[in-house]
PDB file of C-alpha atoms in Angstrom:
ATOM      1  CA  ALA A1388     151.013 130.365 102.745  1.00  0.00           C
ATOM      2  CA  ALA A1389     154.518 129.070 103.244  1.00  0.00           C
ATOM      3  CA  PRO A1390     155.169 125.587 101.839  1.00  0.00           C
ATOM      4  CA  SER A1391     155.057 122.729 104.303  1.00  0.00           C
ATOM      5  CA  ALA A1392     158.371 121.439 105.563  1.00  0.00           C
ATOM      6  CA  ASP A1393     157.301 117.997 104.388  1.00  0.00           C
ATOM      7  CA  ALA A1394     156.476 119.165 100.853  1.00  0.00           C
ATOM      8  CA  PRO A1395     158.841 117.908  98.160  1.00  0.00           C
ATOM      9  CA  PRO A1396     161.192 120.542  96.760  1.00  0.00           C
ATOM     10  CA  ARG A1397     159.950 122.301  93.654  1.00  0.00           C
ATOM     11  CA  LYS A1398     161.668 120.944  90.557  1.00  0.00           C
ATOM     12  CA  GLU A1399     163.047 123.369  88.035  1.00  0.00           C
ATOM     13  CA  PRO A1400     161.949 122.570  84.464  1.00  0.00           C
ATOM     14  CA  LYS A1401     164.487 120.648  82.459  1.00  0.00           C
ATOM     15  CA  GLN A1402     166.342 122.562  79.767  1.00  0.00           C
ATOM     16  CA  ALA A1403     164.766 120.483  77.001  1.00  0.00           C
ATOM     17  CA  ASP A1404     161.268 121.161  78.328  1.00  0.00           C
ATOM     18  CA  ARG A1405     162.002 124.887  78.519  1.00  0.00           C
ATOM     19  CA  LEU A1406     163.302 124.874  74.938  1.00  0.00           C
ATOM     20  CA  ILE A1407     160.104 123.180  73.811  1.00  0.00           C
ATOM     21  CA  GLU A1408     158.086 125.865  75.596  1.00  0.00           C
ATOM     22  CA  ILE A1409     160.084 128.589  73.845  1.00  0.00           C
ATOM     23  CA  ALA A1410     159.367 126.960  70.476  1.00  0.00           C
ATOM     24  CA  GLU A1411     155.638 127.407  71.072  1.00  0.00           C
ATOM     25  CA  ALA A1412     156.139 131.019  69.981  1.00  0.00           C
ATOM     26  CA  VAL A1413     157.093 129.971  66.432  1.00  0.00           C
ATOM     27  CA  THR A1414     154.915 128.744  63.572  1.00  0.00           C
ATOM     28  CA  LEU A1415     155.553 125.060  62.924  1.00  0.00           C
ATOM     29  CA  PHE A1416     154.570 123.213  59.749  1.00  0.00           C
ATOM     30  CA  HIS A1417     155.790 120.568  57.311  1.00  0.00           C
ATOM     31  CA  ASP A1418     156.263 120.797  53.553  1.00  0.00           C
ATOM     32  CA  GLN A1419     155.248 118.480  50.719  1.00  0.00           C
ATOM     33  CA  HIS A1420     158.272 116.285  51.494  1.00  0.00           C
ATOM     34  CA  ASP A1421     157.362 115.956  55.205  1.00  0.00           C
ATOM     35  CA  THR A1422     160.312 118.126  56.196  1.00  0.00           C
ATOM     36  CA  ALA A1423     159.653 119.970  59.464  1.00  0.00           C
ATOM     37  CA  TYR A1424     159.929 123.770  59.336  1.00  0.00           C
ATOM     38  CA  ALA A1425     159.762 126.669  61.764  1.00  0.00           C
ATOM     39  CA  ARG A1426     158.821 130.246  60.887  1.00  0.00           C
ATOM     40  CA  PHE A1427     159.976 132.789  63.444  1.00  0.00           C
ATOM     41  CA  ALA A1428     160.662 136.486  63.858  1.00  0.00           C
ATOM     42  CA  VAL A1429     164.173 137.812  63.306  1.00  0.00           C
ATOM     43  CA  GLY A1430     164.349 141.551  63.893  1.00  0.00           C
ATOM     44  CA  ASP A1431     161.692 143.236  61.761  1.00  0.00           C
ATOM     45  CA  HIS A1432     160.972 140.286  59.452  1.00  0.00           C
ATOM     46  CA  SER A1433     160.108 136.580  59.495  1.00  0.00           C
ATOM     47  CA  GLU A1434     162.339 133.709  58.359  1.00  0.00           C
ATOM     48  CA  THR A1435     161.548 130.079  57.535  1.00  0.00           C
ATOM     49  CA  TRP A1436     164.092 127.339  58.224  1.00  0.00           C
ATOM     50  CA  PRO A1437     164.050 123.562  58.664  1.00  0.00           C
ATOM     51  CA  VAL A1438     163.842 122.490  62.288  1.00  0.00           C
ATOM     52  CA  ARG A1439     167.021 120.461  61.749  1.00  0.00           C
ATOM     53  CA  SER A1440     168.939 123.431  60.344  1.00  0.00           C
ATOM     54  CA  SER A1441     171.808 125.101  62.172  1.00  0.00           C
ATOM     55  CA  THR A1442     169.980 128.422  61.815  1.00  0.00           C
ATOM     56  CA  PHE A1443     166.976 127.245  63.835  1.00  0.00           C
ATOM     57  CA  ARG A1444     169.287 125.613  66.368  1.00  0.00           C
ATOM     58  CA  SER A1445     171.116 128.918  66.843  1.00  0.00           C
ATOM     59  CA  TRP A1446     167.845 130.852  67.137  1.00  0.00           C
ATOM     60  CA  LEU A1447     166.550 128.409  69.748  1.00  0.00           C
ATOM     61  CA  ALA A1448     169.769 128.544  71.781  1.00  0.00           C
ATOM     62  CA  ARG A1449     169.782 132.349  71.682  1.00  0.00           C
ATOM     63  CA  ALA A1450     166.126 132.529  72.716  1.00  0.00           C
ATOM     64  CA  TYR A1451     166.877 130.235  75.668  1.00  0.00           C
ATOM     65  CA  HIS A1452     169.848 132.346  76.732  1.00  0.00           C
ATOM     66  CA  MET A1453     167.795 135.548  76.542  1.00  0.00           C
ATOM     67  CA  SER A1454     165.074 133.935  78.653  1.00  0.00           C
ATOM     68  CA  GLU A1455     167.129 132.030  81.212  1.00  0.00           C
ATOM     69  CA  GLY A1456     170.434 133.865  81.260  1.00  0.00           C
ATOM     70  CA  SER A1457     172.418 130.694  80.594  1.00  0.00           C
ATOM     71  CA  ALA A1458     173.265 128.467  77.662  1.00  0.00           C
ATOM     72  CA  PRO A1459     171.404 125.193  77.035  1.00  0.00           C
ATOM     73  CA  ASN A1460     173.496 122.063  76.784  1.00  0.00           C
ATOM     74  CA  SER A1461     173.825 120.107  73.548  1.00  0.00           C
ATOM     75  CA  ASP A1462     171.751 117.157  74.755  1.00  0.00           C
ATOM     76  CA  ALA A1463     168.838 119.467  75.594  1.00  0.00           C
ATOM     77  CA  LEU A1464     168.987 121.077  72.164  1.00  0.00           C
ATOM     78  CA  VAL A1465     168.974 117.697  70.430  1.00  0.00           C
ATOM     79  CA  ALA A1466     166.151 116.281  72.554  1.00  0.00           C
ATOM     80  CA  SER A1467     163.972 119.373  72.237  1.00  0.00           C
ATOM     81  CA  ARG A1468     164.367 119.555  68.474  1.00  0.00           C
ATOM     82  CA  HIS A1469     163.207 115.937  68.157  1.00  0.00           C
ATOM     83  CA  VAL A1470     159.972 116.878  69.911  1.00  0.00           C
ATOM     84  CA  ILE A1471     159.603 120.110  67.926  1.00  0.00           C
ATOM     85  CA  GLU A1472     160.135 118.202  64.697  1.00  0.00           C
ATOM     86  CA  GLY A1473     157.441 115.727  65.683  1.00  0.00           C
ATOM     87  CA  ARG A1474     155.004 118.530  66.389  1.00  0.00           C
ATOM     88  CA  ALA A1475     155.738 120.113  63.016  1.00  0.00           C
ATOM     89  CA  ARG A1476     155.336 116.872  61.059  1.00  0.00           C
ATOM     90  CA  PHE A1477     152.351 115.335  62.821  1.00  0.00           C
ATOM     91  CA  GLY A1478     150.582 118.148  64.650  1.00  0.00           C
ATOM     92  CA  ALA A1479     150.885 121.125  62.326  1.00  0.00           C
ATOM     93  CA  GLU A1480     149.674 122.201  58.894  1.00  0.00           C
ATOM     94  CA  ARG A1481     151.232 121.266  55.570  1.00  0.00           C
ATOM     95  CA  HIS A1482     152.538 124.025  53.302  1.00  0.00           C
ATOM     96  CA  GLY A1483     154.061 123.340  49.892  1.00  0.00           C
ATOM     97  CA  LEU A1484     157.310 125.274  49.561  1.00  0.00           C
ATOM     98  CA  HIS A1485     159.013 126.450  46.385  1.00  0.00           C
ATOM     99  CA  THR A1486     162.428 127.686  45.285  1.00  0.00           C
ATOM    100  CA  ARG A1487     162.760 131.180  43.806  1.00  0.00           C
ATOM    101  CA  VAL A1488     159.316 131.400  42.132  1.00  0.00           C
ATOM    102  CA  ALA A1489     155.818 130.402  43.233  1.00  0.00           C
ATOM    103  CA  ARG A1490     152.167 131.048  42.530  1.00  0.00           C
ATOM    104  CA  SER A1491     150.041 132.043  45.535  1.00  0.00           C
ATOM    105  CA  GLU A1492     147.095 134.277  46.377  1.00  0.00           C
ATOM    106  CA  GLY A1493     146.349 134.888  42.714  1.00  0.00           C
ATOM    107  CA  ALA A1494     149.816 136.237  41.942  1.00  0.00           C
ATOM    108  CA  ILE A1495     153.306 135.142  40.975  1.00  0.00           C
ATOM    109  CA  TRP A1496     155.934 135.583  43.669  1.00  0.00           C
ATOM    110  CA  ILE A1497     159.690 135.864  43.046  1.00  0.00           C
ATOM    111  CA  ASP A1498     161.974 135.428  46.043  1.00  0.00           C
ATOM    112  CA  LEU A1499     164.650 138.122  46.266  1.00  0.00           C
ATOM    113  CA  ALA A1500     166.586 135.807  48.623  1.00  0.00           C
ATOM    114  CA  ASP A1501     167.867 138.825  50.528  1.00  0.00           C
ATOM    115  CA  GLU A1502     168.532 139.227  54.246  1.00  0.00           C
ATOM    116  CA  ARG A1503     165.122 140.826  54.761  1.00  0.00           C
ATOM    117  CA  TRP A1504     163.305 137.859  53.180  1.00  0.00           C
ATOM    118  CA  ARG A1505     161.405 140.070  50.740  1.00  0.00           C
ATOM    119  CA  ALA A1506     159.720 138.894  47.553  1.00  0.00           C
ATOM    120  CA  ILE A1507     158.325 140.456  44.390  1.00  0.00           C
ATOM    121  CA  ARG A1508     154.589 140.119  43.829  1.00  0.00           C
ATOM    122  CA  VAL A1509     153.474 140.135  40.181  1.00  0.00           C
ATOM    123  CA  GLY A1510     149.766 140.288  39.426  1.00  0.00           C
ATOM    124  CA  ASP A1511     147.016 142.280  37.719  1.00  0.00           C
ATOM    125  CA  GLY A1512     149.521 143.863  35.357  1.00  0.00           C
ATOM    126  CA  GLU A1513     151.538 145.346  38.223  1.00  0.00           C
ATOM    127  CA  TRP A1514     154.348 144.392  40.560  1.00  0.00           C
ATOM    128  CA  ASP A1515     155.607 145.471  43.944  1.00  0.00           C
ATOM    129  CA  ILE A1516     157.994 144.274  46.646  1.00  0.00           C
ATOM    130  CA  ALA A1517     156.423 142.661  49.724  1.00  0.00           C
ATOM    131  CA  ASP A1518     158.212 142.803  53.068  1.00  0.00           C
ATOM    132  CA  GLU A1519     156.155 139.870  54.419  1.00  0.00           C
ATOM    133  CA  PRO A1520     155.414 137.492  51.522  1.00  0.00           C
ATOM    134  CA  PRO A1521     153.165 134.467  52.090  1.00  0.00           C
ATOM    135  CA  LEU A1522     154.634 131.221  53.345  1.00  0.00           C
ATOM    136  CA  VAL A1523     155.763 129.731  50.013  1.00  0.00           C
ATOM    137  CA  PHE A1524     159.579 129.796  49.840  1.00  0.00           C
ATOM    138  CA  ARG A1525     162.400 127.662  51.145  1.00  0.00           C
ATOM    139  CA  ARG A1526     166.020 128.828  51.222  1.00  0.00           C
ATOM    140  CA  PHE A1527     169.322 127.082  50.593  1.00  0.00           C
ATOM    141  CA  ALA A1528     172.775 128.124  51.744  1.00  0.00           C
ATOM    142  CA  HIS A1529     174.091 128.574  48.186  1.00  0.00           C
ATOM    143  CA  GLN A1530     171.357 131.003  47.094  1.00  0.00           C
ATOM    144  CA  GLN A1531     172.478 134.512  46.249  1.00  0.00           C
ATOM    145  CA  ALA A1532     170.357 137.614  46.715  1.00  0.00           C
ATOM    146  CA  GLN A1533     168.791 139.204  43.643  1.00  0.00           C
ATOM    147  CA  VAL A1534     169.022 142.900  42.881  1.00  0.00           C
ATOM    148  CA  ASP A1535     165.905 144.990  43.405  1.00  0.00           C
ATOM    149  CA  PRO A1536     163.983 145.367  40.134  1.00  0.00           C
ATOM    150  CA  SER A1537     163.701 148.746  38.443  1.00  0.00           C
ATOM    151  CA  ARG A1538     160.473 150.185  37.069  1.00  0.00           C
ATOM    152  CA  ASP A1539     162.547 151.807  34.341  1.00  0.00           C
ATOM    153  CA  GLY A1540     164.104 148.504  33.288  1.00  0.00           C
ATOM    154  CA  ASP A1541     164.264 147.319  29.697  1.00  0.00           C
ATOM    155  CA  LEU A1542     164.528 143.596  28.985  1.00  0.00           C
ATOM    156  CA  GLY A1543     165.810 144.443  25.532  1.00  0.00           C
ATOM    157  CA  LEU A1544     169.101 145.582  27.086  1.00  0.00           C
ATOM    158  CA  LEU A1545     169.855 141.913  27.692  1.00  0.00           C
ATOM    159  CA  ALA A1546     170.438 141.577  23.935  1.00  0.00           C
ATOM    160  CA  LYS A1547     173.688 143.547  24.330  1.00  0.00           C
ATOM    161  CA  TYR A1548     175.192 140.618  26.226  1.00  0.00           C
ATOM    162  CA  LEU A1549     173.840 137.726  24.138  1.00  0.00           C
ATOM    163  CA  PRO A1550     175.608 136.787  20.890  1.00  0.00           C
ATOM    164  CA  VAL A1551     172.401 136.184  18.906  1.00  0.00           C
ATOM    165  CA  GLU A1552     172.262 137.827  15.482  1.00  0.00           C
ATOM    166  CA  ASP A1553     168.797 136.879  14.238  1.00  0.00           C
ATOM    167  CA  ALA A1554     166.085 139.216  15.587  1.00  0.00           C
ATOM    168  CA  ASP A1555     163.461 136.463  15.738  1.00  0.00           C
ATOM    169  CA  ASP A1556     165.827 134.203  17.675  1.00  0.00           C
ATOM    170  CA  MET A1557     166.565 137.016  20.097  1.00  0.00           C
ATOM    171  CA  LEU A1558     162.836 137.666  20.639  1.00  0.00           C
ATOM    172  CA  LEU A1559     162.279 133.968  21.284  1.00  0.00           C
ATOM    173  CA  LEU A1560     165.135 133.918  23.795  1.00  0.00           C
ATOM    174  CA  LEU A1561     163.815 136.973  25.671  1.00  0.00           C
ATOM    175  CA  VAL A1562     160.354 135.418  25.863  1.00  0.00           C
ATOM    176  CA  TYR A1563     161.935 132.256  27.230  1.00  0.00           C
ATOM    177  CA  VAL A1564     163.712 134.237  29.960  1.00  0.00           C
ATOM    178  CA  VAL A1565     160.389 135.726  31.084  1.00  0.00           C
ATOM    179  CA  ALA A1566     158.598 132.362  30.861  1.00  0.00           C
ATOM    180  CA  ALA A1567     161.229 130.818  33.138  1.00  0.00           C
ATOM    181  CA  LEU A1568     159.846 132.970  35.971  1.00  0.00           C
ATOM    182  CA  ILE A1569     156.269 131.718  35.505  1.00  0.00           C
ATOM    183  CA  PRO A1570     155.777 128.651  37.736  1.00  0.00           C
ATOM    184  CA  ASP A1571     153.781 125.569  36.741  1.00  0.00           C
ATOM    185  CA  THR A1572     153.949 126.447  33.048  1.00  0.00           C
ATOM    186  CA  PRO A1573     155.181 123.873  30.497  1.00  0.00           C
ATOM    187  CA  ARG A1574     158.048 125.166  28.401  1.00  0.00           C
ATOM    188  CA  PRO A1575     160.541 123.599  25.979  1.00  0.00           C
ATOM    189  CA  ALA A1576     164.105 122.902  26.996  1.00  0.00           C
ATOM    190  CA  LEU A1577     166.540 125.673  26.089  1.00  0.00           C
ATOM    191  CA  ILE A1578     169.240 124.179  23.849  1.00  0.00           C
ATOM    192  CA  LEU A1579     171.926 126.577  22.649  1.00  0.00           C
ATOM    193  CA  HIS A1580     174.170 125.854  19.678  1.00  0.00           C
ATOM    194  CA  GLY A1581     177.452 127.509  18.827  1.00  0.00           C
ATOM    195  CA  THR A1582     181.167 127.033  18.536  1.00  0.00           C
ATOM    196  CA  GLN A1583     183.512 127.081  21.497  1.00  0.00           C
ATOM    197  CA  GLY A1584     183.844 130.610  22.866  1.00  0.00           C
ATOM    198  CA  SER A1585     180.571 131.829  21.371  1.00  0.00           C
ATOM    199  CA  GLY A1586     179.021 132.624  24.759  1.00  0.00           C
ATOM    200  CA  LYS A1587     176.694 129.655  25.236  1.00  0.00           C
ATOM    201  CA  SER A1588     177.372 129.631  28.973  1.00  0.00           C
TER     202      SER A1588
END
């Protein structure tokens, strides 16, 4: 039936409300520091960014433009992200996030920090690269991507670039390098001695 002539005109949803609706498609949560995060699809992988980050702001603005055919204004983006942040902090689950290495699902995970958000899973005497690792890592702008590991690699080759003459000291140093990638494991501080120019850095 046609609307009555006396009926009030239908109101279009405000931009901020529409942005909040769009954000319902992402996974919201907060970390151990009560920082609000959003996990959302980017191409063929998932990324995790703080709600206050410029990356999430850009994703939200792009999603709005793809949906509505116009750009949201700055006030709408600010207002909507306040609500989204509140939902993530007070209405969503808590997930402890880690940097570079983490222990989860009975394995050790090493973040490759690459554009595809892959991670190495180490467990049961084997390792592989996961395209969709569990929700355990946070990223920072200064992080650099790691090279893909090689199954033919040899940790002993590192000795060529370390000026350590004693074989026992070299073995201890190589063990320390491996132990640094095992999270939640006590280890001594690495203190290197040598004259200026000896390669301590």
